[in-house]
Short mmCIF file of N, CA and C in Angstrom, two decimals:
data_model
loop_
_atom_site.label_atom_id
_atom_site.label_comp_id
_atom_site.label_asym_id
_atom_site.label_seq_id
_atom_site.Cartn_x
_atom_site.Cartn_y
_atom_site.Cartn_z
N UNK A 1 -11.53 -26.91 -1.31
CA UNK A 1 -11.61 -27.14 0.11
C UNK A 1 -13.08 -27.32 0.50
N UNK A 2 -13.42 -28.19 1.33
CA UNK A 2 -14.80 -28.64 1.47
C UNK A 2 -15.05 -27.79 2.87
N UNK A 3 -16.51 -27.20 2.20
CA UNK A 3 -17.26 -26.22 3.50
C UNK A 3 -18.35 -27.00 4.21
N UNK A 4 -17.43 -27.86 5.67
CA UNK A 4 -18.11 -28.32 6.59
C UNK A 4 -18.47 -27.68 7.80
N UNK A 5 -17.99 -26.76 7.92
CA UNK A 5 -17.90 -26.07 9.44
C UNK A 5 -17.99 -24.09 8.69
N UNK A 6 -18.15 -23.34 9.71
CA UNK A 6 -18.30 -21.88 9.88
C UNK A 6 -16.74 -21.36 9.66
N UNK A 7 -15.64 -22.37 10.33
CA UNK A 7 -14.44 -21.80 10.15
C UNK A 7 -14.18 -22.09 8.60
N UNK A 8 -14.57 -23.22 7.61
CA UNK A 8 -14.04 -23.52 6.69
C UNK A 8 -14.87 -22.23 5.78
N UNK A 9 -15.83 -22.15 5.95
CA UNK A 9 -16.58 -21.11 5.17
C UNK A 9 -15.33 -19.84 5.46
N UNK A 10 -15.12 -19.13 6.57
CA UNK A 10 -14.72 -18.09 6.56
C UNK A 10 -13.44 -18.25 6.13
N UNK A 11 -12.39 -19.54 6.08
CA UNK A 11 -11.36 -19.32 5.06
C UNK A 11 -11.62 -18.98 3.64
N UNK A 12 -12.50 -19.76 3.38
CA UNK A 12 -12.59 -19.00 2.16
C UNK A 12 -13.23 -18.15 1.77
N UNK A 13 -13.82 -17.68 2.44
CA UNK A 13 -14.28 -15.82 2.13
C UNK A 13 -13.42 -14.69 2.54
N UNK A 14 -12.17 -15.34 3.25
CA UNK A 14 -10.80 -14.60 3.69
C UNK A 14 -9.81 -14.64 2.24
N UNK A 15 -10.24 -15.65 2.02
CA UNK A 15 -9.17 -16.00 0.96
C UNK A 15 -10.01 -15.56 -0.56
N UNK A 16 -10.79 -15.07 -0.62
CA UNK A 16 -11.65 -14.08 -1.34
C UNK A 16 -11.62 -12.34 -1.42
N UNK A 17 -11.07 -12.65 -0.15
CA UNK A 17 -10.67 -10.94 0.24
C UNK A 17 -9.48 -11.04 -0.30
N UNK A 18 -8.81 -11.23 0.25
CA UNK A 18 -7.57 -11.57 -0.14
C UNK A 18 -7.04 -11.33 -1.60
N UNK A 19 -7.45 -11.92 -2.42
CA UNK A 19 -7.21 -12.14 -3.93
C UNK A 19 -8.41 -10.79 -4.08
N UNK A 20 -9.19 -10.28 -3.67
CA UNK A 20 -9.74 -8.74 -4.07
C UNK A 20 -8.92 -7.72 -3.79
N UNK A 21 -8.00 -7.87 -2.53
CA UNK A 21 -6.77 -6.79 -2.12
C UNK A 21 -5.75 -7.22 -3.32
N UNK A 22 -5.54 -7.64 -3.32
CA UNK A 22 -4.28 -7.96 -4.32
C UNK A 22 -4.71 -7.62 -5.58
N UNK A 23 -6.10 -7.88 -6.07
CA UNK A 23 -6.04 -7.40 -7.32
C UNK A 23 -6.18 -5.81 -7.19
N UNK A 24 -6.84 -5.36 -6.14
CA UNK A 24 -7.49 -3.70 -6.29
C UNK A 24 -5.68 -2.80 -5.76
N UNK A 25 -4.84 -3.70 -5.69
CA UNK A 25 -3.93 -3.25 -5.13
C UNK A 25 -2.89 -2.70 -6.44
N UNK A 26 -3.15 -3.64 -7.52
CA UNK A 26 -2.98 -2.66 -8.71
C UNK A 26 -4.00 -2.31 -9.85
N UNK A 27 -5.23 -2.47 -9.74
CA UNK A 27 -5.72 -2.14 -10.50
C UNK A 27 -6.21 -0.58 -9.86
N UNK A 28 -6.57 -0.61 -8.88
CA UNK A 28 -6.52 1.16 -8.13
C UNK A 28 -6.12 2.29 -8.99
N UNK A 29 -4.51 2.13 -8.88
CA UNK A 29 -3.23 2.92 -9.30
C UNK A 29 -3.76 2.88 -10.93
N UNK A 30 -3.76 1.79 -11.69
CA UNK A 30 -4.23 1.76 -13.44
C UNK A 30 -5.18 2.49 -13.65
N UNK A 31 -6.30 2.20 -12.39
CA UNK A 31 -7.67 3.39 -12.88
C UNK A 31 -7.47 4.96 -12.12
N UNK A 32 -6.33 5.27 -11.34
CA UNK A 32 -6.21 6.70 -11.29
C UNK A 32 -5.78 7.16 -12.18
N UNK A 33 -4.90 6.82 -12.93
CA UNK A 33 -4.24 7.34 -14.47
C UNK A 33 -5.21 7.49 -15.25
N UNK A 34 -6.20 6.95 -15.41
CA UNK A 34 -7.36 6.91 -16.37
C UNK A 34 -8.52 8.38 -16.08
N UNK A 35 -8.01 8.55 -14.91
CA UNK A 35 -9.19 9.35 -14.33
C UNK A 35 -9.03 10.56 -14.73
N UNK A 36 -9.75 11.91 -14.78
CA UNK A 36 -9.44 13.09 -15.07
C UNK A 36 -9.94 14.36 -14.14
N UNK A 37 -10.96 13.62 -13.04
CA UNK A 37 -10.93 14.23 -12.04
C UNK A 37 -9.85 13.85 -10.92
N UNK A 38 -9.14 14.96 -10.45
CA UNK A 38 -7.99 14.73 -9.45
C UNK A 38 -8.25 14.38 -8.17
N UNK A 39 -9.66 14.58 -8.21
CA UNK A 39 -10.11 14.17 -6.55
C UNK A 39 -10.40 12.90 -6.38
N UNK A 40 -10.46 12.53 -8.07
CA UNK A 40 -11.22 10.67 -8.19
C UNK A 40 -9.60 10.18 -8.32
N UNK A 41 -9.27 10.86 -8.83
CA UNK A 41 -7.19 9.92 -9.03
C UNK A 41 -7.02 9.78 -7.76
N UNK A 42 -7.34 10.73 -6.74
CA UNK A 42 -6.30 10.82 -5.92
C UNK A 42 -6.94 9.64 -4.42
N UNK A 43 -8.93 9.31 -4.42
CA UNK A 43 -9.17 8.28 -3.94
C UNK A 43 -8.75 7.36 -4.46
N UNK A 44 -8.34 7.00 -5.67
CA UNK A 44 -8.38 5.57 -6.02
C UNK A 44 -6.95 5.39 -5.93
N UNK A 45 -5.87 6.20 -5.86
CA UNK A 45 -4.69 5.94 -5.28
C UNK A 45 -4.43 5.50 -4.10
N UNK A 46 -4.88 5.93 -3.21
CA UNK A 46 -5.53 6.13 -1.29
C UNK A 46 -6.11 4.20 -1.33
N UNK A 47 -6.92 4.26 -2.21
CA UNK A 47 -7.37 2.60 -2.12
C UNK A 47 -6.52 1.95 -2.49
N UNK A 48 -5.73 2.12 -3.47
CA UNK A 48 -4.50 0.99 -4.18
C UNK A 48 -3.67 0.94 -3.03
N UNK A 49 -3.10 2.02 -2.15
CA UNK A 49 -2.27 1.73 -1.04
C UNK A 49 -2.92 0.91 0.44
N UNK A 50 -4.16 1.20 0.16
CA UNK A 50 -5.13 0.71 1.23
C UNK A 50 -5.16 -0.87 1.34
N UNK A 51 -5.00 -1.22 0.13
CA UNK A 51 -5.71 -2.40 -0.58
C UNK A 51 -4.12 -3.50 0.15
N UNK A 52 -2.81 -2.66 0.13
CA UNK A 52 -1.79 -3.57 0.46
C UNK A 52 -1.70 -3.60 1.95
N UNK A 53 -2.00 -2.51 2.93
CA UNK A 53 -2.49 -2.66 4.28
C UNK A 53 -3.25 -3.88 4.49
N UNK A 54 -4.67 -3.88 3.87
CA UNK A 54 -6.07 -4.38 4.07
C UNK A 54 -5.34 -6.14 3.73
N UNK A 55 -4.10 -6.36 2.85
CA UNK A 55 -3.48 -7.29 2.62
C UNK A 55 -2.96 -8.21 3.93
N UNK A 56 -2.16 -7.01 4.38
CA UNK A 56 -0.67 -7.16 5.58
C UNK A 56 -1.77 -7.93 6.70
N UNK A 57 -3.43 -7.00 7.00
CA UNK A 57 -3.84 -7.40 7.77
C UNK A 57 -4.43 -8.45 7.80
N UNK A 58 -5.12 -9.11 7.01
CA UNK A 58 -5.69 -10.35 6.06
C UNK A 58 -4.26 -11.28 7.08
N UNK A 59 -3.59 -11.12 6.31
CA UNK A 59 -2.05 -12.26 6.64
C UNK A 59 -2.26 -12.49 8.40
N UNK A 60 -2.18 -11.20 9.04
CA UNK A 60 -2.42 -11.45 10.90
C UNK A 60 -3.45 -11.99 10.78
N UNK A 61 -4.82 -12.09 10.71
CA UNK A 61 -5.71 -12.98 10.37
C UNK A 61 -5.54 -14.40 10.23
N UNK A 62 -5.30 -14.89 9.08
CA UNK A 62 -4.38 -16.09 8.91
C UNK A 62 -3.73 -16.41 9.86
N UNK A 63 -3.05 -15.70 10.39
CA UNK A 63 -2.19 -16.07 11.78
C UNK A 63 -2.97 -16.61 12.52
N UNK A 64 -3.75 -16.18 12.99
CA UNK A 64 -4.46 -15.63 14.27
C UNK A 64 -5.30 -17.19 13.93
N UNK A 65 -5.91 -17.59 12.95
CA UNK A 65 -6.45 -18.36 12.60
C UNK A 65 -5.95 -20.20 12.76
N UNK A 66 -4.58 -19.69 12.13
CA UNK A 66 -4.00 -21.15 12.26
C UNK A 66 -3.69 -21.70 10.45
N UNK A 67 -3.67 -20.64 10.06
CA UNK A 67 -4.13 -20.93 8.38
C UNK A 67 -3.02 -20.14 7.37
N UNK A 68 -2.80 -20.91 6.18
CA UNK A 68 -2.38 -20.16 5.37
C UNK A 68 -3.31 -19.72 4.04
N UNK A 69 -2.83 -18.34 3.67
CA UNK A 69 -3.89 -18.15 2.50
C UNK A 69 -3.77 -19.00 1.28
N UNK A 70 -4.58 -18.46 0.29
CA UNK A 70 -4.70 -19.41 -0.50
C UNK A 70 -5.55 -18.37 -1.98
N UNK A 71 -5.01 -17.29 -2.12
CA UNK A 71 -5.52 -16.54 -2.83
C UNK A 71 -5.88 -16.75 -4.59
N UNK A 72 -5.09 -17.19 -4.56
CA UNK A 72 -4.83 -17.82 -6.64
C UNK A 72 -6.28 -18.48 -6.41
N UNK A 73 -6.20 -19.54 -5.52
CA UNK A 73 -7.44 -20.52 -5.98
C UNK A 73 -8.96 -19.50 -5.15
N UNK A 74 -9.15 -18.93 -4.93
CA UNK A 74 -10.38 -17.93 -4.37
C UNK A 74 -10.45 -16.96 -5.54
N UNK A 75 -10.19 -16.44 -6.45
CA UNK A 75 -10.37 -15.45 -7.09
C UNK A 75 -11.28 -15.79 -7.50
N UNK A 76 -12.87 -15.25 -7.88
CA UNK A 76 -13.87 -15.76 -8.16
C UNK A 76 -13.66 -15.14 -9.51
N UNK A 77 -14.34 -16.01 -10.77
CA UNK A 77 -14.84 -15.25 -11.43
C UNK A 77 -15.71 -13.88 -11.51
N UNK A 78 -16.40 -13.40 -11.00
CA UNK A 78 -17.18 -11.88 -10.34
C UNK A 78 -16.39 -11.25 -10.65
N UNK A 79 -15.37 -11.23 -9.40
CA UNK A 79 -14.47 -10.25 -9.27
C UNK A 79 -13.82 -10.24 -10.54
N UNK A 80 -13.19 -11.00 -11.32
CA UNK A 80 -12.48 -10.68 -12.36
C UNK A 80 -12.90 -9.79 -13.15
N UNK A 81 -14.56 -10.44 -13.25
CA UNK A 81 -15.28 -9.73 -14.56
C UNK A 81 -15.32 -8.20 -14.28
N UNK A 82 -15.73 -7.67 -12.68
CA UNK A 82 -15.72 -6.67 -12.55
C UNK A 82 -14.47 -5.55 -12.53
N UNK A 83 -13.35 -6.16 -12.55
CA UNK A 83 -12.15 -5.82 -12.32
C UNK A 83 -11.99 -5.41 -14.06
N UNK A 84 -12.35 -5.98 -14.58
CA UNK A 84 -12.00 -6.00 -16.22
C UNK A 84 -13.01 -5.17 -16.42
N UNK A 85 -14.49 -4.68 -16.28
CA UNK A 85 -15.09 -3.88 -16.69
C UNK A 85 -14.38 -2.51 -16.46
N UNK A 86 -14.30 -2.18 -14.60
CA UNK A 86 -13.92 -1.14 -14.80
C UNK A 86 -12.33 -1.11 -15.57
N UNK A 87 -11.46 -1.45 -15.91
CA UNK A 87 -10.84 -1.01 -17.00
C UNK A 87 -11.04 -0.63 -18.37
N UNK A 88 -12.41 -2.03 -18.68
CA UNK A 88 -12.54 -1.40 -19.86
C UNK A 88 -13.06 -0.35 -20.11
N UNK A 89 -14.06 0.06 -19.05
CA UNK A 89 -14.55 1.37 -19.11
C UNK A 89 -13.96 2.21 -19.08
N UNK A 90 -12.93 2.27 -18.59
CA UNK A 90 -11.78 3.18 -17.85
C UNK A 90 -10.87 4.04 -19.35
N UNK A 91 -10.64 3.17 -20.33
CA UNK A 91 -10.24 2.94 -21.16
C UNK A 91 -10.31 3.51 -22.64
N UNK A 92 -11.76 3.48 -22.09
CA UNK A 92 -13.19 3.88 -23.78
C UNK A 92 -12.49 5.47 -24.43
N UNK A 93 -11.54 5.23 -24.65
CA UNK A 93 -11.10 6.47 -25.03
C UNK A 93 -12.03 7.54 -26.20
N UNK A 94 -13.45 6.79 -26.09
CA UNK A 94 -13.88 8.11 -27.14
C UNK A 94 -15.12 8.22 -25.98
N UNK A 95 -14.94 8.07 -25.04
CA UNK A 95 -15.76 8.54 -24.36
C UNK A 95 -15.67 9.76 -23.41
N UNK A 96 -16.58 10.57 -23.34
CA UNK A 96 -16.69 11.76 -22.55
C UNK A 96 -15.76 11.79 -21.13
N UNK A 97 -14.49 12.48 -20.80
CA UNK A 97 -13.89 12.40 -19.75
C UNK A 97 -15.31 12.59 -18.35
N UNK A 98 -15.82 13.22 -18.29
CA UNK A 98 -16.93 12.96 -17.13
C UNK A 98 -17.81 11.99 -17.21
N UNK A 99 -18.11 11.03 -18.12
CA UNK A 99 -18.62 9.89 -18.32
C UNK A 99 -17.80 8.98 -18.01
N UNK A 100 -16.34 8.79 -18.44
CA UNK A 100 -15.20 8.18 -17.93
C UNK A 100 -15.22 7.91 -16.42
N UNK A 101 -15.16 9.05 -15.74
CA UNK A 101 -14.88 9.10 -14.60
C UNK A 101 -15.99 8.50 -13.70
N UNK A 102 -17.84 8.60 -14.23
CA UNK A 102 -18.81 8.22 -13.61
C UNK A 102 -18.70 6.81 -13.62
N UNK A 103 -18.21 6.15 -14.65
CA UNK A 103 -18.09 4.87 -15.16
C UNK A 103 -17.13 4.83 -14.01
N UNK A 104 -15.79 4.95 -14.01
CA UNK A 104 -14.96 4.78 -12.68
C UNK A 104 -15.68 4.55 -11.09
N UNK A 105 -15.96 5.43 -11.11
CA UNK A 105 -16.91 5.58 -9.91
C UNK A 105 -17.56 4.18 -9.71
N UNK A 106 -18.89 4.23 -10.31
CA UNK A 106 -19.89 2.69 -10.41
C UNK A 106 -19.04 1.34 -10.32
N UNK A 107 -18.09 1.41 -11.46
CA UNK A 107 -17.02 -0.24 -11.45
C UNK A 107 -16.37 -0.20 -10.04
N UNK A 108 -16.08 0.80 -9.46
CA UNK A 108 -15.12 0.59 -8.07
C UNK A 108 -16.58 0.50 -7.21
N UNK A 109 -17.24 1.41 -6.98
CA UNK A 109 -18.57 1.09 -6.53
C UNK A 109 -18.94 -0.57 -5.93
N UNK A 110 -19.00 -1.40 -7.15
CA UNK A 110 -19.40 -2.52 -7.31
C UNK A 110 -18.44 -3.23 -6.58
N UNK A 111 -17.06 -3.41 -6.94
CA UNK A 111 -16.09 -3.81 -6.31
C UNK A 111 -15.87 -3.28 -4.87
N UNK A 112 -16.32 -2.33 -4.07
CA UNK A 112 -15.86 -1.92 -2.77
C UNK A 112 -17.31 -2.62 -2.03
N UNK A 113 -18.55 -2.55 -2.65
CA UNK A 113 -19.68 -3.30 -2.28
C UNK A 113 -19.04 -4.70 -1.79
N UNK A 114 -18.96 -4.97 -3.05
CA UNK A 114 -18.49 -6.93 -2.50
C UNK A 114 -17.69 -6.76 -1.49
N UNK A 115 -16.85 -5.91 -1.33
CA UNK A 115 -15.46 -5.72 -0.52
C UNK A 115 -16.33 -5.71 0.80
N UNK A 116 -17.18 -5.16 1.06
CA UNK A 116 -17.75 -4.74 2.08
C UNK A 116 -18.65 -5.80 2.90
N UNK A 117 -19.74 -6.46 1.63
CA UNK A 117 -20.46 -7.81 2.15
C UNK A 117 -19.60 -8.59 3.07
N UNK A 118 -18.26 -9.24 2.01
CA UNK A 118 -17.46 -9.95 2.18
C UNK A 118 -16.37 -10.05 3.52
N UNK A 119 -16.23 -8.29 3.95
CA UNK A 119 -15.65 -8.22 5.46
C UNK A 119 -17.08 -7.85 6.17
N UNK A 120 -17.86 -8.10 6.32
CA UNK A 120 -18.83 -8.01 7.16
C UNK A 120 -19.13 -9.29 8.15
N UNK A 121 -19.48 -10.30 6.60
CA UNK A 121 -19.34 -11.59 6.82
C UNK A 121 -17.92 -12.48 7.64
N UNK A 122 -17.21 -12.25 7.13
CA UNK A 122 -16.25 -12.35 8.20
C UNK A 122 -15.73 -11.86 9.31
N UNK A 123 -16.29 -10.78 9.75
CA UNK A 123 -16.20 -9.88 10.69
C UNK A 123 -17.19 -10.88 11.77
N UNK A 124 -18.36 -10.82 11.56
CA UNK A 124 -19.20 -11.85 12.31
C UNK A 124 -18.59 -13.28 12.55
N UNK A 125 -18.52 -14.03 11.59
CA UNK A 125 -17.77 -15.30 11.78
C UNK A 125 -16.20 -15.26 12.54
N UNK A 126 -15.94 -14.25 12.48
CA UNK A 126 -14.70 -14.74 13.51
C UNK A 126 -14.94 -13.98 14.89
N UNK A 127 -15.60 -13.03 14.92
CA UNK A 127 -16.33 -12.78 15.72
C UNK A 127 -17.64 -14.62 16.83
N UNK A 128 -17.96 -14.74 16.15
CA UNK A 128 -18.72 -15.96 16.89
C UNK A 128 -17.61 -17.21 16.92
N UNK A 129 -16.46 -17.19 16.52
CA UNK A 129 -15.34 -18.42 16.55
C UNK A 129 -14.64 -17.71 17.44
N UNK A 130 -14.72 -17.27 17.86
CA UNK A 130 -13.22 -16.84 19.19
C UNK A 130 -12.47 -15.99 19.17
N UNK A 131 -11.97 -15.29 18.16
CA UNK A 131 -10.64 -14.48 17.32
C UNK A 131 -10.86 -12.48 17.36
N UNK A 132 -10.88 -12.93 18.80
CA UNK A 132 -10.57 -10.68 19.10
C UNK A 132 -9.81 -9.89 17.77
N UNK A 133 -8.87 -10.38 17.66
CA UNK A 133 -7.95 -9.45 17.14
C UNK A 133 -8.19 -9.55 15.77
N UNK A 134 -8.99 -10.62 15.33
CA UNK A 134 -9.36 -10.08 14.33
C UNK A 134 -10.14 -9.83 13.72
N UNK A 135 -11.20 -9.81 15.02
CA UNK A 135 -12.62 -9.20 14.37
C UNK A 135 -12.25 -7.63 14.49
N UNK A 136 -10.68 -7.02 15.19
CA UNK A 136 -10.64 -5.63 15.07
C UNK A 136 -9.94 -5.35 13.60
N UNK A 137 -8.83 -6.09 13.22
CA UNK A 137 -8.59 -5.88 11.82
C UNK A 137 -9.76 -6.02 10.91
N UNK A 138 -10.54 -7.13 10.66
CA UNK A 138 -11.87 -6.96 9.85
C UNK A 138 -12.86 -5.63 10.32
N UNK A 139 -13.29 -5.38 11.01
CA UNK A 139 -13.70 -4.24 11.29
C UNK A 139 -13.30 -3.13 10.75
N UNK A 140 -11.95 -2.61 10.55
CA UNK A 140 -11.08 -1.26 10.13
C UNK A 140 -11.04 -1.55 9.04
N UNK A 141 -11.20 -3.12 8.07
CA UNK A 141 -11.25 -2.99 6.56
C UNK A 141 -12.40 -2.55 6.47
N UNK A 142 -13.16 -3.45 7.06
CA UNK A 142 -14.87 -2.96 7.19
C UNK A 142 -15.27 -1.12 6.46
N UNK A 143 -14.49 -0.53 8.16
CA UNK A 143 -14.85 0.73 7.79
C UNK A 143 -14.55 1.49 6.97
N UNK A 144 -12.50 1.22 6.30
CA UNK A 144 -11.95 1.77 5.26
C UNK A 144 -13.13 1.96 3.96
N UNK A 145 -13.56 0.10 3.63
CA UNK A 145 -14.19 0.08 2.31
C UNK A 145 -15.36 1.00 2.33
N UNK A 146 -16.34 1.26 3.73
CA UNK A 146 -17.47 1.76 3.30
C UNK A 146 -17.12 3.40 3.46
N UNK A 147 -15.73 3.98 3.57
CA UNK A 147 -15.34 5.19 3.80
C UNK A 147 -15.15 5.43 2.41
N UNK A 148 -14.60 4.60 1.25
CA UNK A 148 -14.89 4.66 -0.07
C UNK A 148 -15.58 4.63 -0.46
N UNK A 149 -16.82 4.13 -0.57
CA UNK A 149 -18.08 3.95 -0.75
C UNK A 149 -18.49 5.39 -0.66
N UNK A 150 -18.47 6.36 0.17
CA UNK A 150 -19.56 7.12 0.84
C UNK A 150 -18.47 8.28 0.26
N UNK A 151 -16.99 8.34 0.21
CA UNK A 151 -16.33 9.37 -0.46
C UNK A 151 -16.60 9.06 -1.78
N UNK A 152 -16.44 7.91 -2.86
CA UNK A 152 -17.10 7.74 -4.21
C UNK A 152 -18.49 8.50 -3.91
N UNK A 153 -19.41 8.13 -3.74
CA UNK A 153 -20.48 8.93 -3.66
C UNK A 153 -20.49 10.12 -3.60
N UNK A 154 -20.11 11.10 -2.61
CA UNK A 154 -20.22 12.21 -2.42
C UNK A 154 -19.75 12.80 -4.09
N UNK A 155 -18.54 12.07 -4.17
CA UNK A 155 -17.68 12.69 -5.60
C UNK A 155 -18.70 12.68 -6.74
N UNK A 156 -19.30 11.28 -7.27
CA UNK A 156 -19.88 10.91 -8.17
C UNK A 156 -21.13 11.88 -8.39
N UNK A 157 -22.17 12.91 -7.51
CA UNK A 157 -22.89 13.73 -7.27
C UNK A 157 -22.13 15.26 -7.89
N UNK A 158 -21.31 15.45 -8.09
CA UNK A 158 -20.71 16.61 -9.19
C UNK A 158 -20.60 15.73 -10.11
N UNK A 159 -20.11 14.84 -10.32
CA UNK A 159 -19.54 14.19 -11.75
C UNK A 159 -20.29 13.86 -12.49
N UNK A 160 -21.50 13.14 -11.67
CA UNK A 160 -22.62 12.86 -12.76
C UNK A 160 -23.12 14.01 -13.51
N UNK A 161 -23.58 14.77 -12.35
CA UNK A 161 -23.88 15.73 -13.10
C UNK A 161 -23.51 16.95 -13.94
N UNK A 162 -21.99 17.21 -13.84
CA UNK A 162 -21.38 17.47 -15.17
C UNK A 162 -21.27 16.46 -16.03
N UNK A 163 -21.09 15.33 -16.17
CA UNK A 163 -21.16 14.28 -17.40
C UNK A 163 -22.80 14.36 -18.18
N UNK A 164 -23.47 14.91 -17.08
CA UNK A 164 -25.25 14.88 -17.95
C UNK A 164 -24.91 15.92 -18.16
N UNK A 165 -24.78 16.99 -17.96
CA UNK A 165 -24.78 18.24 -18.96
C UNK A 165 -23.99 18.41 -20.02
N UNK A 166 -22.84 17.75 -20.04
CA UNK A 166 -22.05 17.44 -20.86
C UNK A 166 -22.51 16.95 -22.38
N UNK A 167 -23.34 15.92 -21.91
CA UNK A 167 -23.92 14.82 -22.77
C UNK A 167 -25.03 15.63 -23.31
N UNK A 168 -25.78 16.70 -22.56
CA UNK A 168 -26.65 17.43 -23.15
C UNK A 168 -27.99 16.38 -22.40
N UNK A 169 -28.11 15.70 -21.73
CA UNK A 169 -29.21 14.64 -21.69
C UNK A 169 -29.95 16.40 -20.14
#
């Protein structure tokens, strides 16, 4: 799709979100099983259910827009790669369960970052195109992702640092 205009840009950085909800919508749930802190299972569950909301609302968007999504063809490479790290990290089964989990942390990290650029940016652009209602749905993804962000963090501050003592470093 050719980016001539501000609206064509923000379809497809909608349609970027989009295909990031859908993937974090099961990869979430795959990396709580992996996890061995219960407080990290139990955010990244909270996001996998989040992730099909952050979906539903994406779609009113679209509405609101005049548009249908278009998610298959937006999946960037990035996201994949990062989507596949944290599993593989997730995974490393000879690795230190608190190293596991720090690794968890950082790969979703990375992924809730983009998540975050990405509704910001569209938050503004439909914001300066006309569209109330859904600069309030972008907004509440807005705040969800950086409410992960800042709960990963808080978590990752015990974890690291049992995984360094762990490690002996």
């Amino acid at each position: 799709m050719p980016m001539n205009t501000l609206k064509d840009l923000l379809v497809t950085q909608l349609n970027e979100l989009y295909a990031a909800e859908r993937r974090a919508a099961k990869l979430m749930p795959e990396l709580s099983r992996t996890a061995s802190d219960q407080q990290l299972a139990a955010i990244l569950r909270r996001d996998g259910e989040s992730a099909k909301e952050r979906e539903r609302r994406l779609d009113d968007v679209f509405r609101e827009l005049g548009v249908r999504p278009h998610p298959a063809r937006a999946e960037t490479e990035g996201m994949k790669g990062l989507a596949r790290d944290c599993v593989d990290l997730a995974k490393a089964t000879k690795t230190d369960s608190g190293v596991r989990d720090a690794a968890i942390i950082a790969g979703v990290q990375h992924i809730a970052h983009d998540r975050i650029a990405g509704y910001g940016c569209a938050r503004s652009w439909v914001a300066l195109l006309g569209f109330p209602h859904s600069v309030a749905r972008l907004q509440l993804a807005l705040t969800e992702e950086r409410k992960l962000d800042a709960d990963l963090s808080a978590l990752a501050a015990g974890i690291n640092k049992a995984a360094a003592v762990a490690a002996g470093a």
